[in-house]
PDB file of C-alpha atoms and ligand atoms in Angstrom:
ATOM      1  CA  THR Q  23      -2.595 -23.950  15.070  1.00  0.00           C
ATOM      2  CA  VAL Q  24      -2.743 -20.053  14.622  1.00  0.00           C
ATOM      3  CA  GLU Q  25      -4.706 -18.140  17.220  1.00  0.00           C
ATOM      4  CA  LYS Q  26      -7.719 -16.569  15.389  1.00  0.00           C
ATOM      5  CA  SER Q  27      -6.703 -13.142  16.749  1.00  0.00           C
ATOM      6  CA  LEU Q  28      -8.478 -11.297  14.001  1.00  0.00           C
ATOM      7  CA  ASP Q  29     -11.578 -13.023  14.123  1.00  0.00           C
ATOM      8  CA  GLY Q  30     -14.582 -10.950  13.238  1.00  0.00           C
ATOM      9  CA  LYS Q  31     -12.355  -8.202  11.689  1.00  0.00           C
ATOM     10  CA  THR Q  32     -12.582  -7.128   8.138  1.00  0.00           C
ATOM     11  CA  VAL Q  33      -9.219  -5.943   6.784  1.00  0.00           C
ATOM     12  CA  LEU Q  34      -8.777  -4.209   3.479  1.00  0.00           C
ATOM     13  CA  ILE Q  35      -5.153  -4.120   1.932  1.00  0.00           C
ATOM     14  CA  THR Q  36      -3.938  -2.202  -1.095  1.00  0.00           C
ATOM     15  CA  ALA Q  37      -1.052  -3.666  -2.901  1.00  0.00           C
ATOM     16  CA  GLY Q  38       1.236  -3.700  -5.844  1.00  0.00           C
ATOM     17  CA  PRO Q  39       1.948  -0.813  -8.311  1.00  0.00           C
ATOM     18  CA  THR Q  40      -0.615   1.131 -10.386  1.00  0.00           C
ATOM     19  CA  TYR Q  41      -0.333   1.424 -14.179  1.00  0.00           C
ATOM     20  CA  GLU Q  42      -1.373   4.802 -15.673  1.00  0.00           C
ATOM     21  CA  ALA Q  43      -2.208   4.510 -19.461  1.00  0.00           C
ATOM     22  CA  ILE Q  44      -0.403   6.706 -21.969  1.00  0.00           C
ATOM     23  CA  ASP Q  45      -1.984   5.230 -25.006  1.00  0.00           C
ATOM     24  CA  PRO Q  46      -3.719   1.750 -25.720  1.00  0.00           C
ATOM     25  CA  VAL Q  47      -0.294  -0.003 -25.334  1.00  0.00           C
ATOM     26  CA  ARG Q  48       1.828   2.023 -22.986  1.00  0.00           C
ATOM     27  CA  PHE Q  49       1.764   3.010 -19.415  1.00  0.00           C
ATOM     28  CA  ILE Q  50       3.619   4.591 -16.487  1.00  0.00           C
ATOM     29  CA  GLY Q  51       4.365   2.262 -13.626  1.00  0.00           C
ATOM     30  CA  ASN Q  52       6.794   1.264 -10.994  1.00  0.00           C
ATOM     31  CA  HIS Q  53       8.710  -1.864  -9.878  1.00  0.00           C
ATOM     32  CA  SER Q  54       6.505  -2.652  -6.897  1.00  0.00           C
ATOM     33  CA  SER Q  55       5.941  -6.381  -6.742  1.00  0.00           C
ATOM     34  CA  GLY Q  56       3.058  -6.556  -4.552  1.00  0.00           C
ATOM     35  CA  LYS Q  57       4.696  -9.132  -2.124  1.00  0.00           C
ATOM     36  CA  MET Q  58       4.287  -7.006   1.034  1.00  0.00           C
ATOM     37  CA  GLY Q  59       0.645  -6.612   0.491  1.00  0.00           C
ATOM     38  CA  PHE Q  60      -0.087 -10.248  -0.553  1.00  0.00           C
ATOM     39  CA  SER Q  61       1.972 -11.413   2.622  1.00  0.00           C
ATOM     40  CA  LEU Q  62      -0.140  -9.230   4.783  1.00  0.00           C
ATOM     41  CA  ALA Q  63      -3.351 -10.548   3.197  1.00  0.00           C
ATOM     42  CA  GLU Q  64      -2.276 -14.230   3.720  1.00  0.00           C
ATOM     43  CA  GLU Q  65      -1.401 -13.528   7.323  1.00  0.00           C
ATOM     44  CA  ALA Q  66      -4.493 -11.644   8.172  1.00  0.00           C
ATOM     45  CA  SER Q  67      -6.611 -14.316   6.743  1.00  0.00           C
ATOM     46  CA  LYS Q  68      -4.762 -17.043   8.733  1.00  0.00           C
ATOM     47  CA  ARG Q  69      -5.625 -15.017  11.863  1.00  0.00           C
ATOM     48  CA  GLY Q  70      -9.314 -15.145  11.015  1.00  0.00           C
ATOM     49  CA  ALA Q  71      -9.942 -11.809   9.373  1.00  0.00           C
ATOM     50  CA  LYS Q  72     -12.115 -11.271   6.335  1.00  0.00           C
ATOM     51  CA  VAL Q  73      -9.613  -9.977   3.951  1.00  0.00           C
ATOM     52  CA  ILE Q  74     -10.240  -7.767   0.943  1.00  0.00           C
ATOM     53  CA  LEU Q  75      -7.062  -7.362  -1.180  1.00  0.00           C
ATOM     54  CA  ILE Q  76      -7.102  -4.581  -3.846  1.00  0.00           C
ATOM     55  CA  SER Q  77      -4.092  -5.064  -5.981  1.00  0.00           C
ATOM     56  CA  GLY Q  78      -2.640  -3.319  -9.007  1.00  0.00           C
ATOM     57  CA  PRO Q  79      -0.912  -5.296 -11.761  1.00  0.00           C
ATOM     58  CA  SER Q  80       1.203  -7.920  -9.881  1.00  0.00           C
ATOM     59  CA  SER Q  81       2.320 -11.484 -10.687  1.00  0.00           C
ATOM     60  CA  GLN Q  82       1.697 -12.561  -7.056  1.00  0.00           C
ATOM     61  CA  THR Q  83      -0.716 -15.468  -6.367  1.00  0.00           C
ATOM     62  CA  LEU Q  84      -2.712 -16.389  -3.293  1.00  0.00           C
ATOM     63  CA  THR Q  85      -2.818 -19.678  -1.669  1.00  0.00           C
ATOM     64  CA  ASP Q  86      -5.786 -18.824   0.538  1.00  0.00           C
ATOM     65  CA  LYS Q  87      -8.837 -18.929  -1.511  1.00  0.00           C
ATOM     66  CA  SER Q  88     -10.957 -17.145   1.041  1.00  0.00           C
ATOM     67  CA  ILE Q  89      -9.166 -13.884   0.356  1.00  0.00           C
ATOM     68  CA  GLU Q  90     -11.372 -11.582  -1.644  1.00  0.00           C
ATOM     69  CA  LEU Q  91      -8.941 -10.353  -4.500  1.00  0.00           C
ATOM     70  CA  HIS Q  92      -9.852  -7.349  -6.659  1.00  0.00           C
ATOM     71  CA  LYS Q  93      -7.508  -6.514  -9.416  1.00  0.00           C
ATOM     72  CA  VAL Q  94      -7.348  -3.002 -10.646  1.00  0.00           C
ATOM     73  CA  THR Q  95      -4.992  -1.041 -13.036  1.00  0.00           C
ATOM     74  CA  SER Q  96      -4.857   2.639 -12.263  1.00  0.00           C
ATOM     75  CA  ALA Q  97      -4.892   4.751  -9.101  1.00  0.00           C
ATOM     76  CA  LYS Q  98      -8.352   6.059  -9.894  1.00  0.00           C
ATOM     77  CA  GLU Q  99      -9.673   2.488 -10.183  1.00  0.00           C
ATOM     78  CA  MET Q 100      -7.979   1.597  -6.986  1.00  0.00           C
ATOM     79  CA  LEU Q 101      -9.612   4.490  -5.088  1.00  0.00           C
ATOM     80  CA  ALA Q 102     -13.018   3.594  -6.518  1.00  0.00           C
ATOM     81  CA  LYS Q 103     -12.664  -0.050  -5.463  1.00  0.00           C
ATOM     82  CA  VAL Q 104     -11.416   0.822  -1.909  1.00  0.00           C
ATOM     83  CA  PHE Q 105     -14.465   3.119  -1.315  1.00  0.00           C
ATOM     84  CA  GLU Q 106     -16.820   0.347  -2.361  1.00  0.00           C
ATOM     85  CA  PHE Q 107     -15.880  -1.292   0.860  1.00  0.00           C
ATOM     86  CA  TYR Q 108     -14.437   1.355   3.057  1.00  0.00           C
ATOM     87  CA  ASP Q 109     -17.418   1.837   5.449  1.00  0.00           C
ATOM     88  CA  LYS Q 110     -17.529  -1.821   6.402  1.00  0.00           C
ATOM     89  CA  ILE Q 111     -13.890  -2.378   7.239  1.00  0.00           C
ATOM     90  CA  ASP Q 112     -12.134  -2.402  10.605  1.00  0.00           C
ATOM     91  CA  ILE Q 113      -8.516  -2.063   9.424  1.00  0.00           C
ATOM     92  CA  GLY Q 114      -7.138  -0.475   6.242  1.00  0.00           C
ATOM     93  CA  ILE Q 115      -3.520  -1.197   5.326  1.00  0.00           C
ATOM     94  CA  ALA Q 116      -2.150   0.695   2.200  1.00  0.00           C
ATOM     95  CA  SER Q 117       0.818  -1.140   0.880  1.00  0.00           C
ATOM     96  CA  ALA Q 118       0.213  -0.164  -2.722  1.00  0.00           C
ATOM     97  CA  ALA Q 119       2.963   1.841  -4.514  1.00  0.00           C
ATOM     98  CA  VAL Q 120       0.447   4.234  -6.245  1.00  0.00           C
ATOM     99  CA  ALA Q 121       1.671   6.183  -9.146  1.00  0.00           C
ATOM    100  CA  ASP Q 122       1.790   9.898  -7.957  1.00  0.00           C
ATOM    101  CA  TYR Q 123       1.018  11.197 -11.485  1.00  0.00           C
ATOM    102  CA  ALA Q 124      -0.994  10.154 -14.458  1.00  0.00           C
ATOM    103  CA  PRO Q 125      -1.042  11.306 -18.054  1.00  0.00           C
ATOM    104  CA  LYS Q 126      -3.513  14.082 -18.413  1.00  0.00           C
ATOM    105  CA  ASP Q 127      -5.076  12.460 -21.653  1.00  0.00           C
ATOM    106  CA  ILE Q 128      -4.946   9.015 -22.720  1.00  0.00           C
ATOM    107  CA  ALA Q 129      -4.175   8.842 -26.546  1.00  0.00           C
ATOM    108  CA  LYS Q 130      -6.908   6.868 -28.454  1.00  0.00           C
ATOM    109  CA  GLU Q 131      -4.362   5.527 -30.841  1.00  0.00           C
ATOM    110  CA  LYS Q 132      -0.852   4.188 -30.286  1.00  0.00           C
ATOM    111  CA  ILE Q 133       1.553   7.241 -30.313  1.00  0.00           C
ATOM    112  CA  LYS Q 134       3.870   7.335 -33.330  1.00  0.00           C
ATOM    113  CA  LYS Q 135       7.499   7.897 -33.070  1.00  0.00           C
ATOM    114  CA  ASN Q 136       7.538  11.047 -35.359  1.00  0.00           C
ATOM    115  CA  ASP Q 137       9.073  13.827 -33.451  1.00  0.00           C
ATOM    116  CA  GLU Q 138      12.580  14.014 -31.747  1.00  0.00           C
ATOM    117  CA  ASN Q 139      10.875  15.180 -28.515  1.00  0.00           C
ATOM    118  CA  LEU Q 140       7.754  14.046 -26.932  1.00  0.00           C
ATOM    119  CA  THR Q 141       6.061  15.612 -24.042  1.00  0.00           C
ATOM    120  CA  ILE Q 142       3.479  13.868 -21.949  1.00  0.00           C
ATOM    121  CA  GLU Q 143       1.658  16.152 -19.537  1.00  0.00           C
ATOM    122  CA  LEU Q 144       0.964  14.540 -16.106  1.00  0.00           C
ATOM    123  CA  VAL Q 145      -1.488  15.373 -13.454  1.00  0.00           C
ATOM    124  CA  LYS Q 146      -1.502  14.351  -9.783  1.00  0.00           C
ATOM    125  CA  ASN Q 147      -3.325  11.263  -8.925  1.00  0.00           C
ATOM    126  CA  PRO Q 148      -5.584  11.081  -5.904  1.00  0.00           C
ATOM    127  CA  ASP Q 149      -4.009  10.156  -2.725  1.00  0.00           C
ATOM    128  CA  ILE Q 150      -6.080   7.079  -1.908  1.00  0.00           C
ATOM    129  CA  LEU Q 151      -4.735   6.665   1.759  1.00  0.00           C
ATOM    130  CA  LYS Q 152      -5.169  10.367   2.509  1.00  0.00           C
ATOM    131  CA  THR Q 153      -8.815  10.183   1.145  1.00  0.00           C
ATOM    132  CA  MET Q 154      -9.369   7.177   3.473  1.00  0.00           C
ATOM    133  CA  GLY Q 155      -7.875   9.301   6.375  1.00  0.00           C
ATOM    134  CA  GLU Q 156     -10.094  12.162   5.531  1.00  0.00           C
ATOM    135  CA  ASN Q 157     -13.156   9.845   5.677  1.00  0.00           C
ATOM    136  CA  LYS Q 158     -12.091   7.777   8.683  1.00  0.00           C
ATOM    137  CA  THR Q 159     -14.917   7.081  11.146  1.00  0.00           C
ATOM    138  CA  HIS Q 160     -13.654   3.922  13.050  1.00  0.00           C
ATOM    139  CA  GLN Q 161     -11.224   2.325  10.880  1.00  0.00           C
ATOM    140  CA  PHE Q 162      -7.673   1.725  11.960  1.00  0.00           C
ATOM    141  CA  LEU Q 163      -5.417   3.019   9.300  1.00  0.00           C
ATOM    142  CA  VAL Q 164      -1.981   1.850   8.470  1.00  0.00           C
ATOM    143  CA  GLY Q 165       0.404   3.393   5.893  1.00  0.00           C
ATOM    144  CA  PHE Q 166       3.602   2.674   4.369  1.00  0.00           C
ATOM    145  CA  ALA Q 167       6.571   5.177   3.750  1.00  0.00           C
ATOM    146  CA  LEU Q 168       9.693   4.653   1.683  1.00  0.00           C
ATOM    147  CA  GLU Q 169      12.029   7.412   2.161  1.00  0.00           C
ATOM    148  CA  THR Q 170      15.504   8.301   1.060  1.00  0.00           C
ATOM    149  CA  GLN Q 171      16.172  11.252   3.319  1.00  0.00           C
ATOM    150  CA  ASN Q 172      14.818  12.502   6.747  1.00  0.00           C
ATOM    151  CA  GLU Q 173      12.962   9.040   6.908  1.00  0.00           C
ATOM    152  CA  GLU Q 174      11.569   9.341  10.397  1.00  0.00           C
ATOM    153  CA  GLU Q 175      10.573  12.908  10.131  1.00  0.00           C
ATOM    154  CA  ASN Q 176       8.823  12.277   6.920  1.00  0.00           C
ATOM    155  CA  ALA Q 177       7.329   9.111   8.027  1.00  0.00           C
ATOM    156  CA  LYS Q 178       5.860  10.874  11.170  1.00  0.00           C
ATOM    157  CA  GLY Q 179       4.652  13.815   8.836  1.00  0.00           C
ATOM    158  CA  LYS Q 180       2.651  11.444   6.784  1.00  0.00           C
ATOM    159  CA  LEU Q 181       1.167   9.705   9.920  1.00  0.00           C
ATOM    160  CA  GLU Q 182      -0.274  13.235  10.807  1.00  0.00           C
ATOM    161  CA  LYS Q 183      -0.970  14.535   7.303  1.00  0.00           C
ATOM    162  CA  LYS Q 184      -2.877  11.419   6.259  1.00  0.00           C
ATOM    163  CA  ASN Q 185      -4.821  10.970   9.592  1.00  0.00           C
ATOM    164  CA  LEU Q 186      -3.302   7.541  10.186  1.00  0.00           C
ATOM    165  CA  ASP Q 187      -3.080   5.348  13.239  1.00  0.00           C
ATOM    166  CA  MET Q 188       0.112   3.743  12.425  1.00  0.00           C
ATOM    167  CA  ILE Q 189       3.004   3.913   9.709  1.00  0.00           C
ATOM    168  CA  VAL Q 190       5.526   1.448   8.561  1.00  0.00           C
ATOM    169  CA  LEU Q 191       8.790   2.837   7.309  1.00  0.00           C
ATOM    170  CA  ASN Q 192      11.092   0.837   5.121  1.00  0.00           C
ATOM    171  CA  SER Q 193      14.429   2.226   4.589  1.00  0.00           C
ATOM    172  CA  LEU Q 194      15.980   2.200   1.103  1.00  0.00           C
ATOM    173  CA  ARG Q 195      19.319   2.528   2.765  1.00  0.00           C
ATOM    174  CA  ASP Q 196      19.110  -1.035   4.216  1.00  0.00           C
ATOM    175  CA  GLU Q 197      20.360  -3.741   1.967  1.00  0.00           C
ATOM    176  CA  GLY Q 198      17.562  -6.193   1.294  1.00  0.00           C
ATOM    177  CA  ALA Q 199      14.825  -3.776   2.169  1.00  0.00           C
ATOM    178  CA  GLY Q 200      12.293  -2.126  -0.197  1.00  0.00           C
ATOM    179  CA  PHE Q 201       9.565  -2.974  -2.526  1.00  0.00           C
ATOM    180  CA  LYS Q 202      11.259  -5.353  -4.945  1.00  0.00           C
ATOM    181  CA  ASN Q 203      13.065  -7.701  -2.443  1.00  0.00           C
ATOM    182  CA  ASP Q 204      11.778 -10.833  -0.656  1.00  0.00           C
ATOM    183  CA  THR Q 205      12.949  -9.306   2.654  1.00  0.00           C
ATOM    184  CA  ASN Q 206      12.204  -6.076   4.432  1.00  0.00           C
ATOM    185  CA  LYS Q 207      13.543  -4.021   7.327  1.00  0.00           C
ATOM    186  CA  ILE Q 208      10.935  -1.832   9.047  1.00  0.00           C
ATOM    187  CA  LYS Q 209      10.358   0.661  11.698  1.00  0.00           C
ATOM    188  CA  ILE Q 210       6.788   1.372  13.014  1.00  0.00           C
ATOM    189  CA  PHE Q 211       5.422   4.572  14.305  1.00  0.00           C
ATOM    190  CA  THR Q 212       2.334   5.579  16.060  1.00  0.00           C
ATOM    191  CA  LYS Q 213       1.757   9.043  17.450  1.00  0.00           C
ATOM    192  CA  THR Q 214       3.476   7.913  20.752  1.00  0.00           C
ATOM    193  CA  GLU Q 215       5.417   4.891  19.935  1.00  0.00           C
ATOM    194  CA  LYS Q 216       8.491   3.702  17.901  1.00  0.00           C
ATOM    195  CA  ARG Q 217       9.611   0.152  17.212  1.00  0.00           C
ATOM    196  CA  GLU Q 218      12.441  -1.039  15.174  1.00  0.00           C
ATOM    197  CA  PHE Q 219      12.664  -4.589  13.640  1.00  0.00           C
ATOM    198  CA  ASP Q 220      15.408  -6.763  12.069  1.00  0.00           C
ATOM    199  CA  LEU Q 221      15.703  -7.690   8.375  1.00  0.00           C
ATOM    200  CA  LYS Q 222      13.157 -10.523   7.754  1.00  0.00           C
ATOM    201  CA  SER Q 223      11.233 -12.222   5.077  1.00  0.00           C
ATOM    202  CA  LYS Q 224       8.121 -10.347   4.018  1.00  0.00           C
ATOM    203  CA  GLY Q 225       6.065 -13.124   5.562  1.00  0.00           C
ATOM    204  CA  GLU Q 226       7.662 -12.524   8.990  1.00  0.00           C
ATOM    205  CA  VAL Q 227       7.360  -8.750   8.551  1.00  0.00           C
ATOM    206  CA  ALA Q 228       3.809  -9.314   7.996  1.00  0.00           C
ATOM    207  CA  LYS Q 229       3.361 -11.000  11.320  1.00  0.00           C
ATOM    208  CA  ASP Q 230       5.149  -8.138  13.081  1.00  0.00           C
ATOM    209  CA  ILE Q 231       2.971  -5.608  11.408  1.00  0.00           C
ATOM    210  CA  LEU Q 232      -0.131  -7.425  12.343  1.00  0.00           C
ATOM    211  CA  ASN Q 233       1.047  -8.119  15.914  1.00  0.00           C
ATOM    212  CA  PHE Q 234       1.584  -4.479  16.252  1.00  0.00           C
ATOM    213  CA  VAL Q 235      -1.883  -3.587  14.845  1.00  0.00           C
ATOM    214  CA  GLU Q 236      -3.404  -6.075  17.316  1.00  0.00           C
ATOM    215  CA  SER Q 237      -1.645  -4.551  20.176  1.00  0.00           C
ATOM    216  CA  GLN Q 238      -3.002  -1.077  19.193  1.00  0.00           C
ATOM    217  CA  LEU Q 239      -6.605  -2.452  18.848  1.00  0.00           C
ATOM    218  CA  LEU Q 240      -6.349  -3.646  22.447  1.00  0.00           C
ATOM    219  CA  LYS Q 241      -5.523  -0.144  23.860  1.00  0.00           C
TER     220      LYS Q 241
HETATM  221  O1  LIG O 307       2.892  10.021   0.189  1.00  0.00           O
HETATM  222  P1  LIG O 307       3.495   8.779  -0.006  1.00  0.00           P
HETATM  223  O2  LIG O 307       3.180   8.249  -1.345  1.00  0.00           O
HETATM  224  O3  LIG O 307       4.910   8.590   0.496  1.00  0.00           O
HETATM  225  O4  LIG O 307       2.764   7.709   1.016  1.00  0.00           O
HETATM  226  C1  LIG O 307       2.755   6.470   1.016  1.00  0.00           C
HETATM  227  C2  LIG O 307       1.618   5.888   1.598  1.00  0.00           C
HETATM  228  O5  LIG O 307       0.320   6.374   0.944  1.00  0.00           O
HETATM  229  C3  LIG O 307       1.453   4.389   1.273  1.00  0.00           C
HETATM  230  O6  LIG O 307       0.851   3.754   2.383  1.00  0.00           O
HETATM  231  C4  LIG O 307       0.712   4.420  -0.075  1.00  0.00           C
HETATM  232  O7  LIG O 307      -0.005   3.126  -0.185  1.00  0.00           O
HETATM  233  C5  LIG O 307      -0.186   5.495   0.092  1.00  0.00           C
HETATM  234  N1  LIG O 307      -0.680   6.110  -1.128  1.00  0.00           N
HETATM  235  C6  LIG O 307      -1.974   6.082  -1.654  1.00  0.00           C
HETATM  236  N2  LIG O 307      -2.235   6.815  -2.802  1.00  0.00           N
HETATM  237  C7  LIG O 307      -1.349   7.569  -3.303  1.00  0.00           C
HETATM  238  C8  LIG O 307      -0.021   7.770  -2.801  1.00  0.00           C
HETATM  239  C9  LIG O 307       0.268   6.957  -1.710  1.00  0.00           C
HETATM  240  O8  LIG O 307      -2.667   5.358  -0.946  1.00  0.00           O
HETATM  241  N3  LIG O 307      -1.782   8.259  -4.416  1.00  0.00           N
END
């Protein structure tokens, strides 16, 4: 039996990619599977938390029916959904791979292939986690970072800039790590601590992350 170590806590998790519409049939997206976020949701629920999972398009399924799943498509929808619950959560974990930019205008009709070149103007999407950080009152906020250079420096920079309590760095340089795999290799940073973990299944990584969150909540 699992100890209900998150009993009484409400945990909100964002997961998966976002899709940003170009026209009625096309979008800009990314290869995020949603596995890390869904694993975190299952593990947090096992530990007794009330779990709100806000996911972009993902083929992942849940075994635990007590998890409250909200499916969204775009970054703007994800932001709006997060803030329906934000005041009432204790822990927020942003594992979604949110698209940084979205088409400025969504074409009403399917874009025809007429010209040799097609330009789609993109505008910056809202930073969901940064907005959560700016509006933080009591929530414990966890972000993810996926970096290709100056990894630790960039991760720690995001911890500060987004007003987070903890950041999970996954290295693209590590074989088997990253957002499409079943495994992940992480480092965790708080303002004062650093922990490195071995390559593990995302289920095991979820346990490490939540163990670390719990250790911080006890401080
Ligand atoms: O700035 P960067 O995209 O590298 O930050 C990654 C972290 O911020 C992740 O936790 C991700 O879920 C979150 N994020 C977000 N909204 C965005 C971009 C990133 O919530 N628009």
